[in-house]
Coordinates of C-alpha atoms in Angstrom, one line a residue:
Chain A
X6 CA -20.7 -31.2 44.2
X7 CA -18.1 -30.1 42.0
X8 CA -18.5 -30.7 38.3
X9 CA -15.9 -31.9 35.6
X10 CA -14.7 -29.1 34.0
X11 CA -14.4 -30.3 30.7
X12 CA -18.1 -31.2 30.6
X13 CA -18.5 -27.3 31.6
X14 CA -16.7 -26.2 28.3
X15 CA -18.3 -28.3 26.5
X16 CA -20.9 -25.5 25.5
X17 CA -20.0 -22.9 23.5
X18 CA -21.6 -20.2 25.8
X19 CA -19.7 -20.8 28.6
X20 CA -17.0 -20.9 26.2
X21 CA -17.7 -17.5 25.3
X22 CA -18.2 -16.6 28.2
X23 CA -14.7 -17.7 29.5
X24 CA -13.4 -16.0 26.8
X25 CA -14.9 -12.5 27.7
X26 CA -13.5 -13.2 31.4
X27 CA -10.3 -13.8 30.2
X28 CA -9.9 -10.1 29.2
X29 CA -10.8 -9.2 32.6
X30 CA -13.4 -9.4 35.7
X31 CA -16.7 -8.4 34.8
X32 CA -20.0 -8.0 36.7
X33 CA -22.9 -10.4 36.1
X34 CA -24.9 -7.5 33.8
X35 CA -21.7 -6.8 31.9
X36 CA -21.6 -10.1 31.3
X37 CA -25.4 -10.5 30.2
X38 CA -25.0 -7.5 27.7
X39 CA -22.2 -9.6 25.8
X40 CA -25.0 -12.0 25.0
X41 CA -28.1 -12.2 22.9
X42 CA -29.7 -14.9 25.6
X43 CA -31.7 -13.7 28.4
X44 CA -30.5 -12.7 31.8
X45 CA -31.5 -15.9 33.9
X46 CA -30.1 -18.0 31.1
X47 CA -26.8 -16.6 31.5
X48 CA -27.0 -16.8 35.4
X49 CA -27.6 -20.6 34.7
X50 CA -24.4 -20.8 33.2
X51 CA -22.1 -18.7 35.6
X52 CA -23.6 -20.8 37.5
X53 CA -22.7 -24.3 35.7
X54 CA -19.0 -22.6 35.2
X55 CA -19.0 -21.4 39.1
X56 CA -19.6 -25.5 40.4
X57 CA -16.9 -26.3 37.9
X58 CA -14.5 -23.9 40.0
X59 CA -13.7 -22.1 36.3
X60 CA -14.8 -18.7 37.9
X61 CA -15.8 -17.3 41.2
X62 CA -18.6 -14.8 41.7
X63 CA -18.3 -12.5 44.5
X64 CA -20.7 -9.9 45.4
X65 CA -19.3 -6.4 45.5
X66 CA -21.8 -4.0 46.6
X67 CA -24.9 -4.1 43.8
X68 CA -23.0 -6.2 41.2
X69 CA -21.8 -9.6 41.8
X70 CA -18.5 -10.0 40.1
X71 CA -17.3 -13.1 38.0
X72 CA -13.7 -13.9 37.8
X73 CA -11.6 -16.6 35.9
X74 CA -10.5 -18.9 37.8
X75 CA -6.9 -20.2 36.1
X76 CA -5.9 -23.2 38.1
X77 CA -8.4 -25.6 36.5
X78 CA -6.9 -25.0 33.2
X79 CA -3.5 -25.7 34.8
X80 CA -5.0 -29.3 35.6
X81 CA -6.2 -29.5 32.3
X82 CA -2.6 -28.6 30.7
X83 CA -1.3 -31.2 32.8
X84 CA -3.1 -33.7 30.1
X85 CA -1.6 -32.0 27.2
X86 CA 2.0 -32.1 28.4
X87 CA 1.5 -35.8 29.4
X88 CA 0.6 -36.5 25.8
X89 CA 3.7 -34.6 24.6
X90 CA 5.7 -36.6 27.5
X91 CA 4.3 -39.7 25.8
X92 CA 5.5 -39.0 22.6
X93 CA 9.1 -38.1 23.9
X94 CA 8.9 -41.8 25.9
X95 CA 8.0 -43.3 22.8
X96 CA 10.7 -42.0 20.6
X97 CA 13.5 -42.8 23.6
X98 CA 11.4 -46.9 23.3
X99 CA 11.9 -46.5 19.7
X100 CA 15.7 -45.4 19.7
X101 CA 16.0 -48.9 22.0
X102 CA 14.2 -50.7 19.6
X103 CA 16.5 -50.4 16.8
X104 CA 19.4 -50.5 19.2
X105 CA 17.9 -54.3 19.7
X106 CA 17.9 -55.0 16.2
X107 CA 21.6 -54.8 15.3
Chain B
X25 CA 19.2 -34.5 20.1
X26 CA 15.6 -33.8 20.1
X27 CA 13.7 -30.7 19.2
X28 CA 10.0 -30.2 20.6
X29 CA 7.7 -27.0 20.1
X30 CA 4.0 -26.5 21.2
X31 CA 3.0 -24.9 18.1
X32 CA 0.2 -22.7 17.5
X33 CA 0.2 -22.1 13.5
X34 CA -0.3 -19.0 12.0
X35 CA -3.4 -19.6 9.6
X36 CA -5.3 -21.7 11.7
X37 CA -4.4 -21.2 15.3
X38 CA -4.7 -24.8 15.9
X39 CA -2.3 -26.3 18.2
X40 CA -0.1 -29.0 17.2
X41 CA 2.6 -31.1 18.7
X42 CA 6.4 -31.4 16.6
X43 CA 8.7 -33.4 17.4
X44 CA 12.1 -33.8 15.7
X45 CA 15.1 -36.1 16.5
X46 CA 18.2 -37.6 14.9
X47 CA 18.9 -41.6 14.9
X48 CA 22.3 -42.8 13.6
X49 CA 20.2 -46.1 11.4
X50 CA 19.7 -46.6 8.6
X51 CA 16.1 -45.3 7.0
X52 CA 14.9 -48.7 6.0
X53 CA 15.4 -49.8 9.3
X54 CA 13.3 -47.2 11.0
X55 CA 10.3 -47.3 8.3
X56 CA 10.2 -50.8 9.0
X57 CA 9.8 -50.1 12.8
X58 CA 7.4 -47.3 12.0
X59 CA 5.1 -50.0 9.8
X60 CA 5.1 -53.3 10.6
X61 CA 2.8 -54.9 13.9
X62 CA 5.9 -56.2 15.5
X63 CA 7.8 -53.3 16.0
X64 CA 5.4 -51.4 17.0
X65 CA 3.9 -53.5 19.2
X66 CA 7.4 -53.8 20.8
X67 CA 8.4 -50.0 20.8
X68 CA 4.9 -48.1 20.7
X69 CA 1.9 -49.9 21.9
X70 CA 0.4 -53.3 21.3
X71 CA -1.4 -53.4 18.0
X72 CA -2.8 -56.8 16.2
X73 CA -4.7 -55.3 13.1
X74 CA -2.0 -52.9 11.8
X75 CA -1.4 -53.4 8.2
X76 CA 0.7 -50.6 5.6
X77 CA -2.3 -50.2 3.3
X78 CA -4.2 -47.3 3.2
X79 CA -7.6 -47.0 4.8
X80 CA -6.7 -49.9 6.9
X81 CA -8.4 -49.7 10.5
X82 CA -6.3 -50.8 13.6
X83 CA -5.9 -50.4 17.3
X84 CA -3.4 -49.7 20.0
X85 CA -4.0 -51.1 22.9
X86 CA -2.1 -50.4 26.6
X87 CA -3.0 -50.2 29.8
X88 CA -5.5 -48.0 30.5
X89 CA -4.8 -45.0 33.1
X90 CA -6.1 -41.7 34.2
X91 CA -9.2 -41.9 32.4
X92 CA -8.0 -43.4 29.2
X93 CA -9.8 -46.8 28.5
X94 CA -6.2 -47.8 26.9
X95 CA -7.3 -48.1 23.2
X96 CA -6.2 -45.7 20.8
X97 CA -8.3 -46.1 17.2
X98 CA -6.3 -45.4 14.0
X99 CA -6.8 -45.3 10.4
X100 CA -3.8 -45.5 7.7
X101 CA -4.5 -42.4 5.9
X102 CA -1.7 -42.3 3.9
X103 CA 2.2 -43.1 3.2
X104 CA 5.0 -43.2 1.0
X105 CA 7.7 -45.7 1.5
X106 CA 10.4 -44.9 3.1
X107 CA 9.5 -41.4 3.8
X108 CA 6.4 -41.1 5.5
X109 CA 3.3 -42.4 6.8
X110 CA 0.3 -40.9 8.3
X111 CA -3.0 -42.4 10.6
X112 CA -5.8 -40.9 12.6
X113 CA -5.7 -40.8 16.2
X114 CA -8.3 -41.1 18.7
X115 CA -8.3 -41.8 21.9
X116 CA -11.4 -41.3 24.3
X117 CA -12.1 -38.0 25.0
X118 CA -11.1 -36.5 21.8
X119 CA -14.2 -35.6 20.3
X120 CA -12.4 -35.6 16.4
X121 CA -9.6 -38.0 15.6
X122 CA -6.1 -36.2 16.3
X123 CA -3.6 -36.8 12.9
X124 CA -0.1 -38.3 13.6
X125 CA 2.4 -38.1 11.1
X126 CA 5.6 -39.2 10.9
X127 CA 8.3 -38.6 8.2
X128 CA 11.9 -39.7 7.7
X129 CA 14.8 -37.9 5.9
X130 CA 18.0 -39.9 4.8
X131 CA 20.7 -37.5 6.7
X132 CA 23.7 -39.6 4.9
X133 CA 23.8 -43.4 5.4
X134 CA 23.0 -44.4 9.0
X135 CA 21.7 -41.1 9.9
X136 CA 18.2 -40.5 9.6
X137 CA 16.0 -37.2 10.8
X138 CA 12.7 -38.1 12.2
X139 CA 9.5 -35.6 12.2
X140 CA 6.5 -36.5 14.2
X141 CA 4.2 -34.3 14.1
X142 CA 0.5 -34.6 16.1
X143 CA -2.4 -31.9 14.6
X144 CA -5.6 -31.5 14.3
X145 CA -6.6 -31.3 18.4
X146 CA -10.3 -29.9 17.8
X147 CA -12.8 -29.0 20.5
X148 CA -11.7 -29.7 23.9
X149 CA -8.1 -30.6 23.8
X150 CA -7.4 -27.6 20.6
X151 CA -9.7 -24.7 22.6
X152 CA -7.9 -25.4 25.9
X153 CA -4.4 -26.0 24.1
X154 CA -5.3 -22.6 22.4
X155 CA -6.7 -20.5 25.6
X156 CA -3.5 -21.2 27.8
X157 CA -1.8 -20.0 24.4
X158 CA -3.5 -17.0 24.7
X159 CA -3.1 -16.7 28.7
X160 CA 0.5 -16.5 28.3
X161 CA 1.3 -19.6 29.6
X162 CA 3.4 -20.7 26.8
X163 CA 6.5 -19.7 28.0
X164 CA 5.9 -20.4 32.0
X165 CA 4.7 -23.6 30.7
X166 CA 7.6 -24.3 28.3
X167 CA 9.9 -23.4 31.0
X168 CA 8.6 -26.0 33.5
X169 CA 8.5 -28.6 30.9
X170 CA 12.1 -28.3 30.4
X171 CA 13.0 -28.1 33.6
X172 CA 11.1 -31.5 33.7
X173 CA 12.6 -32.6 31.1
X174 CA 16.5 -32.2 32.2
X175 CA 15.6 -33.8 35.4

């Protein structure tokens, strides 16, 4: 099942660990080495961010590669425009509200 | 005429939303539909405990859509007649109330500059705002919004 992605970021790990990605693709180890937290706990959260479709991990040779994935942030900018779009709307209701009081 | 940017500010890297536009009325006129229950109840959204007095609590209400219950909790924080008032913000899903501000400049007579600015996104909505900053997105995303926008 696929989990809500802003639940996923909700932790400042995975946060961190988005952040990392973001500079580029990096193996699962790389990835560990970044981190004070053991191996397997890290794996638990790739794993976490993986189900949230905010990376993909693909095994090249050895090393399993993670990989941002950017369209869920798209969705998520969606919201932030629609507030901005909100606020536009409101200002074009207000300019017709004082239109309807002269 | 209407001005919007999707800021991110030098000194704090927070995101912020500024919006400024021109009406041709009178100052009074527009502080009075930026503070009394009527008005905005007619223009923004449906309020019933609104009251110009700082530290007063009140609600909008609407109809709730794509995950937002509808109610947006405020607080008066602060204002100075006829020049500005600001109230918190928050709306479910924001973990911090958001800070709305709006402030009115007297142009000449019937023409009044209005600033509406919406900071302090924390958390969620501010690291998301500030990673698709820092993807590059701004101007790809600016682009499309205008192109919205003129449609």
């Amino acid at each position: 099942m696929r989990r809500d992605p802003w639940q996923a970021l909700a932790d400042p790990t995975r946060r961190q660990i988005i952040e990392v990605l973001n500079k580029a693709p990096q193996s699962v180890n790389t990835i560990a080495e970044n981190f004070k937290i053991s191996r397997p706990a890290i794996s638990k959260q790739l794993k976490i961010l993986e189900a949230s479709a905010l990376i993909t991990i693909e095994k090249q040779g050895r090393e399993r590669i993670c990989t941002l994935a950017l369209a869920p942030l798209e969705e998520v900018y969606k919201w932030v425009r629609q507030y901005e779009l909100f606020w536009l709307d409101k200002l074009d209701d207000l300019e017709a509200h004082l239109k309807e009081q002269e | 005429m209407s001005v919007m940017t999707l800021n991110q500010t030098t000194t704090t890297t927070k995101p912020q939303i500024h919006i400024k536009r021109v009406y041709k009325h009178d100052i009074n006129k527009l502080w009075t539909a930026l503070t009394t229950k009527a008005a905005l109840s007619n223009w923004l959204m449906q309020t019933t405990d609104f009251e110009l007095r700082e530290g007063q609590i009140f609600q909008f209400r609407a109809k709730p859509q794509g995950g937002w219950d509808g109610i947006v909790h405020c607080k008066v924080l602060s204002f100075s007649q006829p020049n500005s008032i600001t109230y918190s913000w928050q709306a479910n899903g924001m973990k911090k109330p958001t800070i709305v501000t709006w402030e009115l400049k007297e142009l000449a007579k019937n023409e009044t500059l209005l600033t509406l600015s919406h900071a302090g996104f924390e958390g969620f909505g501010g690291w998301f705002t500030r990673q698709i900053l820092n993807f590059g997105w701004k101007s790809m995303l600016r682009k499309k919004l205008t192109k919205h926008l003129l449609q």
